[in-house]
Amino acid sequence: MDKYIKVISPHMKQAILRTLGLAHSTYLGNDLYFYLRAVQMLISDLDENFIADELKKEGKDWIKIKRELKKNERIILKAKSYYDMIEDKTFSKEKKEEENKSQFLKLASQIKIIDNPIFFMYVFLTEKTNLQSQTIPSEAFKILEHTGFRKLEMIKKPEKTGGESSGTETQIPSS
Amino acid sequence: MILHEQAIKKNVDLSDEFLLNKNYKKAIWKFYVSYNIALNINQDIPLLAKKKNRLWKKVLMSKEGITSKKYSKLQALINQDIGVIAKALKVLYEKSESFLDQFGDIYTEGTIGVLAYESPYVE
């Protein structure tokens, strides 16, 4: 083979593939956060000098890309903190959580939709590693549709017909 | 190769699913995630990137939802970008073919024959 491919350790590979599974399958639209996490994991696993050398071969500047990634990271992390606080993810016309919504939209508007450096680095780094020939396990595709865990309700068990009632309570997840 | 193919297909599938549920904003976003990945695989310079960024930001950030009538107008713009995804899938297919050329076909006739050492007719 004419190009050098870096081998990523199995544990790191598993963690990155799981993060990518979340990024590909999230329903909430915060997939950029998971892509960024996968890119950061790849950067920390590969040597920065190696990345800089490989980018130089393609005529790109690592310092410039790094600066752009940092800027995106700052915006995405800030935007996600506002996004997590919004309960109504449908962004309906109801005047609820106006401040959080406006802050989130203000931050999200600063992120490039096309030609984003996160996607460039994601494709570039995976092509330089043995990740390119891997498949994301199906259990990693978790569909993140709701805001969090379902609330647990305390529901009493129906009384027994024999006369003795059991006072025990069970936790049944609400539908 | 396989990872990128999976990424593109998964995002396009989700985009179609959102489209069927009339969740147009998320459908557009998911489509452009796979478009971005495809663009970097092709190593293409995006055409009119600034203009497109401005347009889609305006569409996605608007407080009003996208109606099916409005989406049908935007569909023409999205259709122009499908070519990039198709090209990327073609590039990935060619890459996987060359990968087999370098390492050889692992499923040769001999390997299949190995499993046939035990005859079912012998008791």
PDB file of N, CA and C in Angstrom, chain A residues 1 17 20 23-29 31-32 35 58 93 98 105 108-116 119-120 122-123 126-127 131-136 141, chain B residues 1-4 6-7 10-11 14 17-18 26 29-30 32-33 35-37 39-41 43 46 49 52-53 56-57 60-61 63-65 81 95 99 102-103:
ATOM      1  N   MET A   1       0.836  -1.212   0.000  1.00  0.00           N
ATOM      2  CA  MET A   1       0.000   0.000   0.000  1.00  0.00           C
ATOM      3  C   MET A   1       0.864   1.253   0.000  1.00  0.00           C
ATOM      4  N   LEU A  17     -16.418   4.628  17.675  1.00  0.00           N
ATOM      5  CA  LEU A  17     -17.533   4.098  16.872  1.00  0.00           C
ATOM      6  C   LEU A  17     -18.877   4.315  17.566  1.00  0.00           C
ATOM      7  N   LEU A  20     -19.791   7.915  17.129  1.00  0.00           N
ATOM      8  CA  LEU A  20     -20.257   8.145  15.755  1.00  0.00           C
ATOM      9  C   LEU A  20     -21.661   7.574  15.549  1.00  0.00           C
ATOM     10  N   ALA A  23     -23.919  10.114  16.776  1.00  0.00           N
ATOM     11  CA  ALA A  23     -23.969  11.256  15.852  1.00  0.00           C
ATOM     12  C   ALA A  23     -24.843  10.962  14.639  1.00  0.00           C
ATOM     13  N   HIS A  24     -24.758   9.735  14.139  1.00  0.00           N
ATOM     14  CA  HIS A  24     -25.517   9.416  12.937  1.00  0.00           C
ATOM     15  C   HIS A  24     -27.009   9.234  13.217  1.00  0.00           C
ATOM     16  N   SER A  25     -27.342   8.843  14.450  1.00  0.00           N
ATOM     17  CA  SER A  25     -28.735   8.462  14.674  1.00  0.00           C
ATOM     18  C   SER A  25     -29.546   9.426  15.525  1.00  0.00           C
ATOM     19  N   THR A  26     -28.920  10.469  16.052  1.00  0.00           N
ATOM     20  CA  THR A  26     -29.698  11.344  16.931  1.00  0.00           C
ATOM     21  C   THR A  26     -30.850  12.038  16.193  1.00  0.00           C
ATOM     22  N   TYR A  27     -31.975  12.084  16.852  1.00  0.00           N
ATOM     23  CA  TYR A  27     -33.158  12.708  16.259  1.00  0.00           C
ATOM     24  C   TYR A  27     -33.271  14.183  16.659  1.00  0.00           C
ATOM     25  N   LEU A  28     -32.456  14.568  17.644  1.00  0.00           N
ATOM     26  CA  LEU A  28     -32.612  15.903  18.203  1.00  0.00           C
ATOM     27  C   LEU A  28     -31.918  16.999  17.394  1.00  0.00           C
ATOM     28  N   GLY A  29     -31.020  16.627  16.554  1.00  0.00           N
ATOM     29  CA  GLY A  29     -30.310  17.641  15.773  1.00  0.00           C
ATOM     30  C   GLY A  29     -29.070  18.156  16.450  1.00  0.00           C
ATOM     31  N   ASP A  31     -26.342  16.489  16.557  1.00  0.00           N
ATOM     32  CA  ASP A  31     -25.347  15.526  16.076  1.00  0.00           C
ATOM     33  C   ASP A  31     -23.965  16.141  15.903  1.00  0.00           C
ATOM     34  N   LEU A  32     -23.908  17.435  15.656  1.00  0.00           N
ATOM     35  CA  LEU A  32     -22.616  18.105  15.476  1.00  0.00           C
ATOM     36  C   LEU A  32     -21.762  17.995  16.743  1.00  0.00           C
ATOM     37  N   TYR A  35     -20.182  14.583  16.597  1.00  0.00           N
ATOM     38  CA  TYR A  35     -19.114  14.571  15.579  1.00  0.00           C
ATOM     39  C   TYR A  35     -17.860  15.240  16.141  1.00  0.00           C
ATOM     40  N   GLU A  58      -1.358  17.763   1.944  1.00  0.00           N
ATOM     41  CA  GLU A  58      -2.511  18.163   1.123  1.00  0.00           C
ATOM     42  C   GLU A  58      -2.630  19.680   0.997  1.00  0.00           C
ATOM     43  N   LYS A  93     -44.673  27.689  18.234  1.00  0.00           N
ATOM     44  CA  LYS A  93     -44.843  29.143  18.324  1.00  0.00           C
ATOM     45  C   LYS A  93     -45.194  29.634  19.736  1.00  0.00           C
ATOM     46  N   GLU A  98     -38.445  31.604  26.014  1.00  0.00           N
ATOM     47  CA  GLU A  98     -38.021  32.481  24.920  1.00  0.00           C
ATOM     48  C   GLU A  98     -36.522  32.802  24.964  1.00  0.00           C
ATOM     49  N   LEU A 105     -30.574  29.895  19.218  1.00  0.00           N
ATOM     50  CA  LEU A 105     -30.602  30.240  17.789  1.00  0.00           C
ATOM     51  C   LEU A 105     -29.483  31.219  17.422  1.00  0.00           C
ATOM     52  N   ALA A 108     -26.373  29.062  17.341  1.00  0.00           N
ATOM     53  CA  ALA A 108     -26.409  28.097  16.224  1.00  0.00           C
ATOM     54  C   ALA A 108     -26.214  28.781  14.879  1.00  0.00           C
ATOM     55  N   SER A 109     -26.629  30.048  14.785  1.00  0.00           N
ATOM     56  CA  SER A 109     -26.470  30.761  13.507  1.00  0.00           C
ATOM     57  C   SER A 109     -25.003  31.056  13.177  1.00  0.00           C
ATOM     58  N   GLN A 110     -24.136  30.906  14.184  1.00  0.00           N
ATOM     59  CA  GLN A 110     -22.700  31.162  13.941  1.00  0.00           C
ATOM     60  C   GLN A 110     -21.977  29.939  13.359  1.00  0.00           C
ATOM     61  N   ILE A 111     -22.693  28.803  13.322  1.00  0.00           N
ATOM     62  CA  ILE A 111     -22.056  27.571  12.828  1.00  0.00           C
ATOM     63  C   ILE A 111     -22.312  27.410  11.330  1.00  0.00           C
ATOM     64  N   LYS A 112     -21.248  27.072  10.624  1.00  0.00           N
ATOM     65  CA  LYS A 112     -21.363  26.880   9.172  1.00  0.00           C
ATOM     66  C   LYS A 112     -22.150  25.599   8.882  1.00  0.00           C
ATOM     67  N   ILE A 113     -23.077  25.667   7.947  1.00  0.00           N
ATOM     68  CA  ILE A 113     -23.828  24.462   7.564  1.00  0.00           C
ATOM     69  C   ILE A 113     -23.049  23.701   6.498  1.00  0.00           C
ATOM     70  N   ILE A 114     -22.548  24.444   5.520  1.00  0.00           N
ATOM     71  CA  ILE A 114     -21.768  23.817   4.444  1.00  0.00           C
ATOM     72  C   ILE A 114     -20.297  24.197   4.632  1.00  0.00           C
ATOM     73  N   ASP A 115     -19.413  23.256   4.313  1.00  0.00           N
ATOM     74  CA  ASP A 115     -17.969  23.464   4.423  1.00  0.00           C
ATOM     75  C   ASP A 115     -17.538  23.681   5.883  1.00  0.00           C
ATOM     76  N   ASN A 116     -18.082  22.865   6.754  1.00  0.00           N
ATOM     77  CA  ASN A 116     -17.748  22.959   8.174  1.00  0.00           C
ATOM     78  C   ASN A 116     -16.439  22.204   8.460  1.00  0.00           C
ATOM     79  N   PHE A 119     -16.609  18.422   9.804  1.00  0.00           N
ATOM     80  CA  PHE A 119     -16.813  17.329   8.843  1.00  0.00           C
ATOM     81  C   PHE A 119     -15.538  17.035   8.056  1.00  0.00           C
ATOM     82  N   PHE A 120     -14.805  18.110   7.767  1.00  0.00           N
ATOM     83  CA  PHE A 120     -13.533  17.909   7.051  1.00  0.00           C
ATOM     84  C   PHE A 120     -12.591  17.053   7.892  1.00  0.00           C
ATOM     85  N   TYR A 122     -13.356  15.081  10.385  1.00  0.00           N
ATOM     86  CA  TYR A 122     -13.927  13.742  10.597  1.00  0.00           C
ATOM     87  C   TYR A 122     -13.550  12.813   9.440  1.00  0.00           C
ATOM     88  N   VAL A 123     -13.759  13.286   8.207  1.00  0.00           N
ATOM     89  CA  VAL A 123     -13.435  12.462   7.031  1.00  0.00           C
ATOM     90  C   VAL A 123     -11.921  12.281   6.910  1.00  0.00           C
ATOM     91  N   THR A 126     -10.491   9.897   9.810  1.00  0.00           N
ATOM     92  CA  THR A 126     -10.906   8.486   9.690  1.00  0.00           C
ATOM     93  C   THR A 126     -10.229   7.819   8.486  1.00  0.00           C
ATOM     94  N   GLU A 127      -9.942   8.610   7.446  1.00  0.00           N
ATOM     95  CA  GLU A 127      -9.250   8.044   6.275  1.00  0.00           C
ATOM     96  C   GLU A 127      -7.792   7.702   6.569  1.00  0.00           C
ATOM     97  N   LEU A 131      -9.948   2.935  11.108  1.00  0.00           N
ATOM     98  CA  LEU A 131     -11.401   3.089  11.347  1.00  0.00           C
ATOM     99  C   LEU A 131     -12.195   3.023  10.044  1.00  0.00           C
ATOM    100  N   GLN A 132     -11.557   3.415   8.954  1.00  0.00           N
ATOM    101  CA  GLN A 132     -12.254   3.501   7.664  1.00  0.00           C
ATOM    102  C   GLN A 132     -12.876   2.178   7.226  1.00  0.00           C
ATOM    103  N   SER A 133     -12.269   1.072   7.653  1.00  0.00           N
ATOM    104  CA  SER A 133     -12.812  -0.228   7.230  1.00  0.00           C
ATOM    105  C   SER A 133     -13.699  -0.857   8.298  1.00  0.00           C
ATOM    106  N   GLN A 134     -14.052  -0.077   9.320  1.00  0.00           N
ATOM    107  CA  GLN A 134     -14.900  -0.584  10.402  1.00  0.00           C
ATOM    108  C   GLN A 134     -16.364  -0.248  10.150  1.00  0.00           C
ATOM    109  N   THR A 135     -17.220  -0.999  10.808  1.00  0.00           N
ATOM    110  CA  THR A 135     -18.646  -0.652  10.746  1.00  0.00           C
ATOM    111  C   THR A 135     -19.135  -0.325  12.156  1.00  0.00           C
ATOM    112  N   ILE A 136     -20.053   0.589  12.223  1.00  0.00           N
ATOM    113  CA  ILE A 136     -20.601   0.966  13.529  1.00  0.00           C
ATOM    114  C   ILE A 136     -21.571  -0.137  13.958  1.00  0.00           C
ATOM    115  N   PHE A 141     -26.425   2.695  17.469  1.00  0.00           N
ATOM    116  CA  PHE A 141     -27.390   3.637  16.898  1.00  0.00           C
ATOM    117  C   PHE A 141     -28.550   3.841  17.865  1.00  0.00           C
TER     118      PHE A 141
ATOM    119  N   MET B   1     -13.780   3.844   4.290  1.00  0.00           N
ATOM    120  CA  MET B   1     -14.647   3.467   3.173  1.00  0.00           C
ATOM    121  C   MET B   1     -16.013   2.967   3.652  1.00  0.00           C
ATOM    122  N   ILE B   2     -15.972   1.860   4.433  1.00  0.00           N
ATOM    123  CA  ILE B   2     -17.239   1.275   4.905  1.00  0.00           C
ATOM    124  C   ILE B   2     -17.909   2.235   5.885  1.00  0.00           C
ATOM    125  N   LEU B   3     -17.085   2.833   6.737  1.00  0.00           N
ATOM    126  CA  LEU B   3     -17.598   3.768   7.753  1.00  0.00           C
ATOM    127  C   LEU B   3     -18.282   4.976   7.111  1.00  0.00           C
ATOM    128  N   HIS B   4     -17.653   5.522   6.084  1.00  0.00           N
ATOM    129  CA  HIS B   4     -18.223   6.688   5.407  1.00  0.00           C
ATOM    130  C   HIS B   4     -19.514   6.337   4.667  1.00  0.00           C
ATOM    131  N   GLN B   6     -21.547   3.976   5.470  1.00  0.00           N
ATOM    132  CA  GLN B   6     -22.573   3.794   6.505  1.00  0.00           C
ATOM    133  C   GLN B   6     -23.095   5.160   6.990  1.00  0.00           C
ATOM    134  N   ALA B   7     -22.174   6.102   7.159  1.00  0.00           N
ATOM    135  CA  ALA B   7     -22.537   7.443   7.643  1.00  0.00           C
ATOM    136  C   ALA B   7     -23.468   8.139   6.658  1.00  0.00           C
ATOM    137  N   LYS B  10     -26.945   6.278   6.487  1.00  0.00           N
ATOM    138  CA  LYS B  10     -27.733   6.466   7.714  1.00  0.00           C
ATOM    139  C   LYS B  10     -28.359   7.862   7.753  1.00  0.00           C
ATOM    140  N   ASN B  11     -27.552   8.875   7.403  1.00  0.00           N
ATOM    141  CA  ASN B  11     -28.060  10.246   7.437  1.00  0.00           C
ATOM    142  C   ASN B  11     -29.119  10.492   6.365  1.00  0.00           C
ATOM    143  N   LEU B  14     -32.317   8.847   7.589  1.00  0.00           N
ATOM    144  CA  LEU B  14     -32.979   9.669   8.617  1.00  0.00           C
ATOM    145  C   LEU B  14     -33.643  10.896   7.994  1.00  0.00           C
ATOM    146  N   GLU B  17     -36.814   9.832   6.556  1.00  0.00           N
ATOM    147  CA  GLU B  17     -37.785   9.550   7.606  1.00  0.00           C
ATOM    148  C   GLU B  17     -38.419  10.850   8.129  1.00  0.00           C
ATOM    149  N   PHE B  18     -37.587  11.855   8.319  1.00  0.00           N
ATOM    150  CA  PHE B  18     -38.098  13.166   8.758  1.00  0.00           C
ATOM    151  C   PHE B  18     -39.031  13.760   7.711  1.00  0.00           C
ATOM    152  N   LYS B  26     -35.512  19.324  10.077  1.00  0.00           N
ATOM    153  CA  LYS B  26     -34.572  18.264  10.450  1.00  0.00           C
ATOM    154  C   LYS B  26     -34.171  17.445   9.226  1.00  0.00           C
ATOM    155  N   TRP B  29     -31.495  19.422   7.501  1.00  0.00           N
ATOM    156  CA  TRP B  29     -30.250  19.370   8.268  1.00  0.00           C
ATOM    157  C   TRP B  29     -29.542  18.032   8.070  1.00  0.00           C
ATOM    158  N   LYS B  30     -30.296  16.945   8.191  1.00  0.00           N
ATOM    159  CA  LYS B  30     -29.693  15.610   8.045  1.00  0.00           C
ATOM    160  C   LYS B  30     -29.164  15.396   6.629  1.00  0.00           C
ATOM    161  N   TYR B  32     -27.963  17.723   4.713  1.00  0.00           N
ATOM    162  CA  TYR B  32     -26.711  18.483   4.572  1.00  0.00           C
ATOM    163  C   TYR B  32     -25.569  17.927   5.410  1.00  0.00           C
ATOM    164  N   VAL B  33     -25.882  17.121   6.426  1.00  0.00           N
ATOM    165  CA  VAL B  33     -24.807  16.411   7.158  1.00  0.00           C
ATOM    166  C   VAL B  33     -24.173  15.390   6.208  1.00  0.00           C
ATOM    167  N   TYR B  35     -24.351  15.470   2.995  1.00  0.00           N
ATOM    168  CA  TYR B  35     -23.753  16.252   1.895  1.00  0.00           C
ATOM    169  C   TYR B  35     -22.336  16.701   2.270  1.00  0.00           C
ATOM    170  N   ASN B  36     -22.190  17.170   3.513  1.00  0.00           N
ATOM    171  CA  ASN B  36     -20.869  17.627   3.989  1.00  0.00           C
ATOM    172  C   ASN B  36     -19.856  16.493   3.996  1.00  0.00           C
ATOM    173  N   ILE B  37     -20.284  15.312   4.463  1.00  0.00           N
ATOM    174  CA  ILE B  37     -19.383  14.153   4.492  1.00  0.00           C
ATOM    175  C   ILE B  37     -18.997  13.788   3.053  1.00  0.00           C
ATOM    176  N   LEU B  39     -18.988  15.683   0.423  1.00  0.00           N
ATOM    177  CA  LEU B  39     -18.152  16.756  -0.147  1.00  0.00           C
ATOM    178  C   LEU B  39     -16.686  16.552   0.201  1.00  0.00           C
ATOM    179  N   ASN B  40     -16.439  16.152   1.445  1.00  0.00           N
ATOM    180  CA  ASN B  40     -15.056  15.936   1.888  1.00  0.00           C
ATOM    181  C   ASN B  40     -14.472  14.641   1.336  1.00  0.00           C
ATOM    182  N   ILE B  41     -15.324  13.658   1.073  1.00  0.00           N
ATOM    183  CA  ILE B  41     -14.829  12.416   0.458  1.00  0.00           C
ATOM    184  C   ILE B  41     -14.391  12.702  -0.984  1.00  0.00           C
ATOM    185  N   GLN B  43     -13.400  15.454  -2.045  1.00  0.00           N
ATOM    186  CA  GLN B  43     -12.392  16.526  -1.987  1.00  0.00           C
ATOM    187  C   GLN B  43     -12.732  17.639  -2.980  1.00  0.00           C
ATOM    188  N   PRO B  46     -16.819  23.279  -2.374  1.00  0.00           N
ATOM    189  CA  PRO B  46     -18.264  23.504  -2.531  1.00  0.00           C
ATOM    190  C   PRO B  46     -18.573  24.741  -3.361  1.00  0.00           C
ATOM    191  N   ALA B  49     -20.658  28.209  -1.625  1.00  0.00           N
ATOM    192  CA  ALA B  49     -20.791  27.814  -0.214  1.00  0.00           C
ATOM    193  C   ALA B  49     -21.366  28.940   0.647  1.00  0.00           C
ATOM    194  N   LYS B  52     -25.064  29.465  -0.126  1.00  0.00           N
ATOM    195  CA  LYS B  52     -25.860  28.344   0.388  1.00  0.00           C
ATOM    196  C   LYS B  52     -25.961  28.402   1.909  1.00  0.00           C
ATOM    197  N   ASN B  53     -24.849  28.732   2.554  1.00  0.00           N
ATOM    198  CA  ASN B  53     -24.849  28.864   4.011  1.00  0.00           C
ATOM    199  C   ASN B  53     -25.874  29.882   4.469  1.00  0.00           C
ATOM    200  N   TRP B  56     -29.576  28.459   3.773  1.00  0.00           N
ATOM    201  CA  TRP B  56     -30.061  27.402   4.663  1.00  0.00           C
ATOM    202  C   TRP B  56     -30.148  27.848   6.112  1.00  0.00           C
ATOM    203  N   LYS B  57     -29.256  28.774   6.487  1.00  0.00           N
ATOM    204  CA  LYS B  57     -29.358  29.322   7.848  1.00  0.00           C
ATOM    205  C   LYS B  57     -30.675  30.065   8.011  1.00  0.00           C
ATOM    206  N   LEU B  60     -33.429  27.369   8.186  1.00  0.00           N
ATOM    207  CA  LEU B  60     -33.438  26.560   9.411  1.00  0.00           C
ATOM    208  C   LEU B  60     -33.657  27.379  10.681  1.00  0.00           C
ATOM    209  N   MET B  61     -33.226  28.633  10.667  1.00  0.00           N
ATOM    210  CA  MET B  61     -33.338  29.448  11.875  1.00  0.00           C
ATOM    211  C   MET B  61     -34.655  30.228  11.960  1.00  0.00           C
ATOM    212  N   LYS B  63     -38.348  31.319  12.628  1.00  0.00           N
ATOM    213  CA  LYS B  63     -39.254  30.886  13.699  1.00  0.00           C
ATOM    214  C   LYS B  63     -40.496  30.201  13.146  1.00  0.00           C
ATOM    215  N   GLU B  64     -40.789  30.502  11.897  1.00  0.00           N
ATOM    216  CA  GLU B  64     -41.950  29.852  11.261  1.00  0.00           C
ATOM    217  C   GLU B  64     -41.539  28.493  10.726  1.00  0.00           C
ATOM    218  N   GLY B  65     -42.430  27.545  10.812  1.00  0.00           N
ATOM    219  CA  GLY B  65     -42.144  26.214  10.290  1.00  0.00           C
ATOM    220  C   GLY B  65     -42.182  26.194   8.760  1.00  0.00           C
ATOM    221  N   ASP B  81     -27.904  19.166  -5.145  1.00  0.00           N
ATOM    222  CA  ASP B  81     -26.808  18.681  -4.295  1.00  0.00           C
ATOM    223  C   ASP B  81     -26.777  17.157  -4.146  1.00  0.00           C
ATOM    224  N   LYS B  95     -13.009   2.773  -4.337  1.00  0.00           N
ATOM    225  CA  LYS B  95     -11.946   2.587  -3.332  1.00  0.00           C
ATOM    226  C   LYS B  95     -12.001   1.177  -2.754  1.00  0.00           C
ATOM    227  N   PHE B  99      -9.259  -1.814  -2.912  1.00  0.00           N
ATOM    228  CA  PHE B  99      -8.840  -2.440  -1.647  1.00  0.00           C
ATOM    229  C   PHE B  99      -8.771  -3.959  -1.818  1.00  0.00           C
ATOM    230  N   GLN B 102      -5.706  -4.979  -3.800  1.00  0.00           N
ATOM    231  CA  GLN B 102      -4.456  -4.959  -3.035  1.00  0.00           C
ATOM    232  C   GLN B 102      -4.308  -6.195  -2.152  1.00  0.00           C
ATOM    233  N   PHE B 103      -5.403  -6.631  -1.564  1.00  0.00           N
ATOM    234  CA  PHE B 103      -5.319  -7.740  -0.602  1.00  0.00           C
ATOM    235  C   PHE B 103      -5.813  -9.077  -1.156  1.00  0.00           C
TER     236      PHE B 103
END
